[in-house]
Amino acid sequence: MTTGFCQALSALMVGGALVLGALQMALAAEPPLIERLEALSDADYDDLLDFVEGNALFTLYHEAGHMLVSQLDLPVLGQEEDAVDNLATISMLQSGDADMDHLLSQAMLGWFLSASDAYDDLVFHGEHDLDLQRGYRMLCLMVGSDPDAFGELAADLELPGDRVETCPADYDQAVAAWDGVTEAHRKPENGGGLRWIEVRHDPAPEDLAPFAELLKETELMEVVAQEMDDLYRLPAPVLFRSTACQEANAFWDPDAREVILCYELLGAFAELFLEVLAEDD
């Protein structure tokens, strides 16, 4: 699926800028999302869920990074958003699992798809880098970790050769940075101990039910929660919760000590995929 998806993505790129059109205006005239999901072929629906799963998993690792910075009082040089993007990418790469590499590729492509083609909409003073920057930074870390596995993807997305050559150093630096700041908080290998992270899935509205079911079936939240519990000594209990938020979002709430993943965000990932599918047709 990745090769065909990259081809569709490349067809939407002009001079290095992603052109998706006026997505919000288009969606206003579309049937409800649930109806469009039901109209997909089995193959397209599976590909859509694959894309949503990869982006949701990366988001969970990203928000878990914010949780670690907050709970462990970690020092962060530069933007925290960049640091936790790096953690999410590194965590998925270090699993050593081909399926995880594939899901990470889906998440990386998600940043390209969410990039704005309208310069008036670009926010240069925000706490997040531009989506294309985040996508290319992820891609560089991926290539830096394994040029053979991700070299073709980098070529498809036109990451310059001279930049590819510097990516292994970027990857090593990102790994060393996270290892350094978390070393004092790591549990001994196979250290076990109490489980501090609970996972809860709230009921989803009918139109977002497929995404709630996806989270339960794949156990994405449980995977990330267990990894954080296995690796780090947390000072207090934490809740990972999926819920309806009335907005497409995910966030770490330090006061409640909750990582929140909104069902609406998974719906937004699906909308991105459907936009590319429509352009490809």
PDB file of N, CA and C in Angstrom, residues 158-198:
ATOM      1  N   GLU A 158      11.364  12.683  -2.438  1.00  0.00           N
ATOM      2  CA  GLU A 158      12.334  13.678  -2.908  1.00  0.00           C
ATOM      3  C   GLU A 158      13.133  14.308  -1.773  1.00  0.00           C
ATOM      4  N   LEU A 159      13.534  13.490  -0.799  1.00  0.00           N
ATOM      5  CA  LEU A 159      14.480  13.961   0.205  1.00  0.00           C
ATOM      6  C   LEU A 159      15.850  14.027  -0.469  1.00  0.00           C
ATOM      7  N   PRO A 160      16.489  15.208  -0.523  1.00  0.00           N
ATOM      8  CA  PRO A 160      17.745  15.356  -1.285  1.00  0.00           C
ATOM      9  C   PRO A 160      18.832  14.398  -0.789  1.00  0.00           C
ATOM     10  N   GLY A 161      19.662  13.954  -1.726  1.00  0.00           N
ATOM     11  CA  GLY A 161      20.709  13.009  -1.398  1.00  0.00           C
ATOM     12  C   GLY A 161      21.684  13.525  -0.357  1.00  0.00           C
ATOM     13  N   ASP A 162      22.032  14.828  -0.430  1.00  0.00           N
ATOM     14  CA  ASP A 162      22.970  15.367   0.554  1.00  0.00           C
ATOM     15  C   ASP A 162      22.355  15.405   1.942  1.00  0.00           C
ATOM     16  N   ARG A 163      21.025  15.546   2.015  1.00  0.00           N
ATOM     17  CA  ARG A 163      20.356  15.495   3.326  1.00  0.00           C
ATOM     18  C   ARG A 163      20.313  14.055   3.833  1.00  0.00           C
ATOM     19  N   VAL A 164      20.086  13.111   2.948  1.00  0.00           N
ATOM     20  CA  VAL A 164      20.067  11.701   3.342  1.00  0.00           C
ATOM     21  C   VAL A 164      21.383  11.316   4.010  1.00  0.00           C
ATOM     22  N   GLU A 165      22.490  11.853   3.505  1.00  0.00           N
ATOM     23  CA  GLU A 165      23.800  11.501   4.052  1.00  0.00           C
ATOM     24  C   GLU A 165      23.978  11.968   5.489  1.00  0.00           C
ATOM     25  N   THR A 166      23.263  13.009   5.898  1.00  0.00           N
ATOM     26  CA  THR A 166      23.390  13.515   7.271  1.00  0.00           C
ATOM     27  C   THR A 166      22.398  12.874   8.237  1.00  0.00           C
ATOM     28  N   CYS A 167      21.462  12.106   7.707  1.00  0.00           N
ATOM     29  CA  CYS A 167      20.392  11.562   8.552  1.00  0.00           C
ATOM     30  C   CYS A 167      20.869  10.558   9.604  1.00  0.00           C
ATOM     31  N   PRO A 168      21.849   9.687   9.323  1.00  0.00           N
ATOM     32  CA  PRO A 168      22.329   8.796  10.387  1.00  0.00           C
ATOM     33  C   PRO A 168      22.830   9.562  11.613  1.00  0.00           C
ATOM     34  N   ALA A 169      23.512  10.690  11.409  1.00  0.00           N
ATOM     35  CA  ALA A 169      23.978  11.493  12.535  1.00  0.00           C
ATOM     36  C   ALA A 169      22.799  12.087  13.298  1.00  0.00           C
ATOM     37  N   ASP A 170      21.758  12.518  12.573  1.00  0.00           N
ATOM     38  CA  ASP A 170      20.563  13.050  13.229  1.00  0.00           C
ATOM     39  C   ASP A 170      19.900  11.979  14.093  1.00  0.00           C
ATOM     40  N   TYR A 171      19.815  10.772  13.546  1.00  0.00           N
ATOM     41  CA  TYR A 171      19.195   9.680  14.293  1.00  0.00           C
ATOM     42  C   TYR A 171      19.996   9.358  15.555  1.00  0.00           C
ATOM     43  N   ASP A 172      21.300   9.227  15.416  1.00  0.00           N
ATOM     44  CA  ASP A 172      22.144   8.911  16.577  1.00  0.00           C
ATOM     45  C   ASP A 172      22.042  10.001  17.639  1.00  0.00           C
ATOM     46  N   GLN A 173      21.996  11.249  17.207  1.00  0.00           N
ATOM     47  CA  GLN A 173      21.886  12.357  18.148  1.00  0.00           C
ATOM     48  C   GLN A 173      20.552  12.325  18.884  1.00  0.00           C
ATOM     49  N   ALA A 174      19.459  12.046  18.163  1.00  0.00           N
ATOM     50  CA  ALA A 174      18.140  11.998  18.788  1.00  0.00           C
ATOM     51  C   ALA A 174      18.058  10.868  19.804  1.00  0.00           C
ATOM     52  N   VAL A 175      18.612   9.702  19.460  1.00  0.00           N
ATOM     53  CA  VAL A 175      18.607   8.575  20.391  1.00  0.00           C
ATOM     54  C   VAL A 175      19.430   8.901  21.631  1.00  0.00           C
ATOM     55  N   ALA A 176      20.614   9.465  21.435  1.00  0.00           N
ATOM     56  CA  ALA A 176      21.484   9.797  22.560  1.00  0.00           C
ATOM     57  C   ALA A 176      20.832  10.836  23.474  1.00  0.00           C
ATOM     58  N   ALA A 177      20.131  11.800  22.880  1.00  0.00           N
ATOM     59  CA  ALA A 177      19.490  12.849  23.672  1.00  0.00           C
ATOM     60  C   ALA A 177      18.420  12.257  24.584  1.00  0.00           C
ATOM     61  N   TRP A 178      17.550  11.402  24.043  1.00  0.00           N
ATOM     62  CA  TRP A 178      16.495  10.817  24.860  1.00  0.00           C
ATOM     63  C   TRP A 178      17.056   9.840  25.884  1.00  0.00           C
ATOM     64  N   ASP A 179      18.036   9.046  25.483  1.00  0.00           N
ATOM     65  CA  ASP A 179      18.649   8.122  26.442  1.00  0.00           C
ATOM     66  C   ASP A 179      19.289   8.891  27.600  1.00  0.00           C
ATOM     67  N   GLY A 180      19.914  10.020  27.272  1.00  0.00           N
ATOM     68  CA  GLY A 180      20.593  10.795  28.303  1.00  0.00           C
ATOM     69  C   GLY A 180      19.647  11.379  29.338  1.00  0.00           C
ATOM     70  N   VAL A 181      18.543  11.981  28.874  1.00  0.00           N
ATOM     71  CA  VAL A 181      17.650  12.653  29.826  1.00  0.00           C
ATOM     72  C   VAL A 181      16.763  11.682  30.587  1.00  0.00           C
ATOM     73  N   THR A 182      16.582  10.475  30.076  1.00  0.00           N
ATOM     74  CA  THR A 182      15.697   9.512  30.759  1.00  0.00           C
ATOM     75  C   THR A 182      16.454   8.452  31.542  1.00  0.00           C
ATOM     76  N   GLU A 183      17.787   8.426  31.431  1.00  0.00           N
ATOM     77  CA  GLU A 183      18.554   7.333  32.046  1.00  0.00           C
ATOM     78  C   GLU A 183      18.270   7.183  33.536  1.00  0.00           C
ATOM     79  N   ALA A 184      18.178   8.282  34.247  1.00  0.00           N
ATOM     80  CA  ALA A 184      17.978   8.222  35.696  1.00  0.00           C
ATOM     81  C   ALA A 184      16.587   7.729  36.080  1.00  0.00           C
ATOM     82  N   HIS A 185      15.681   7.716  35.123  1.00  0.00           N
ATOM     83  CA  HIS A 185      14.293   7.350  35.414  1.00  0.00           C
ATOM     84  C   HIS A 185      13.926   5.970  34.868  1.00  0.00           C
ATOM     85  N   ARG A 186      14.880   5.302  34.255  1.00  0.00           N
ATOM     86  CA  ARG A 186      14.581   3.996  33.657  1.00  0.00           C
ATOM     87  C   ARG A 186      14.559   2.900  34.707  1.00  0.00           C
ATOM     88  N   LYS A 187      13.649   1.976  34.529  1.00  0.00           N
ATOM     89  CA  LYS A 187      13.611   0.792  35.377  1.00  0.00           C
ATOM     90  C   LYS A 187      14.728  -0.163  34.967  1.00  0.00           C
ATOM     91  N   PRO A 188      15.205  -0.974  35.901  1.00  0.00           N
ATOM     92  CA  PRO A 188      16.152  -2.017  35.496  1.00  0.00           C
ATOM     93  C   PRO A 188      15.507  -2.945  34.481  1.00  0.00           C
ATOM     94  N   GLU A 189      16.304  -3.516  33.594  1.00  0.00           N
ATOM     95  CA  GLU A 189      15.753  -4.431  32.601  1.00  0.00           C
ATOM     96  C   GLU A 189      15.003  -5.551  33.300  1.00  0.00           C
ATOM     97  N   ASN A 190      13.785  -5.815  32.843  1.00  0.00           N
ATOM     98  CA  ASN A 190      12.909  -6.809  33.471  1.00  0.00           C
ATOM     99  C   ASN A 190      12.651  -6.479  34.931  1.00  0.00           C
ATOM    100  N   GLY A 191      12.652  -5.151  35.213  1.00  0.00           N
ATOM    101  CA  GLY A 191      12.489  -4.741  36.597  1.00  0.00           C
ATOM    102  C   GLY A 191      11.083  -4.920  37.141  1.00  0.00           C
ATOM    103  N   GLY A 192      10.097  -4.978  36.237  1.00  0.00           N
ATOM    104  CA  GLY A 192       8.723  -5.172  36.695  1.00  0.00           C
ATOM    105  C   GLY A 192       8.261  -4.006  37.548  1.00  0.00           C
ATOM    106  N   GLY A 193       7.618  -4.327  38.673  1.00  0.00           N
ATOM    107  CA  GLY A 193       7.112  -3.282  39.554  1.00  0.00           C
ATOM    108  C   GLY A 193       5.651  -2.998  39.300  1.00  0.00           C
ATOM    109  N   LEU A 194       5.151  -2.003  40.014  1.00  0.00           N
ATOM    110  CA  LEU A 194       3.741  -1.648  39.909  1.00  0.00           C
ATOM    111  C   LEU A 194       3.428  -1.042  38.543  1.00  0.00           C
ATOM    112  N   ARG A 195       2.191  -1.275  38.099  1.00  0.00           N
ATOM    113  CA  ARG A 195       1.697  -0.663  36.872  1.00  0.00           C
ATOM    114  C   ARG A 195       1.039   0.663  37.227  1.00  0.00           C
ATOM    115  N   TRP A 196       1.569   1.742  36.645  1.00  0.00           N
ATOM    116  CA  TRP A 196       1.078   3.067  36.968  1.00  0.00           C
ATOM    117  C   TRP A 196       0.123   3.609  35.914  1.00  0.00           C
ATOM    118  N   ILE A 197       0.076   3.000  34.744  1.00  0.00           N
ATOM    119  CA  ILE A 197      -0.734   3.550  33.654  1.00  0.00           C
ATOM    120  C   ILE A 197      -1.953   2.669  33.408  1.00  0.00           C
ATOM    121  N   GLU A 198      -3.109   3.275  33.499  1.00  0.00           N
ATOM    122  CA  GLU A 198      -4.390   2.613  33.212  1.00  0.00           C
ATOM    123  C   GLU A 198      -4.873   3.067  31.843  1.00  0.00           C
TER     124      GLU A 198
END
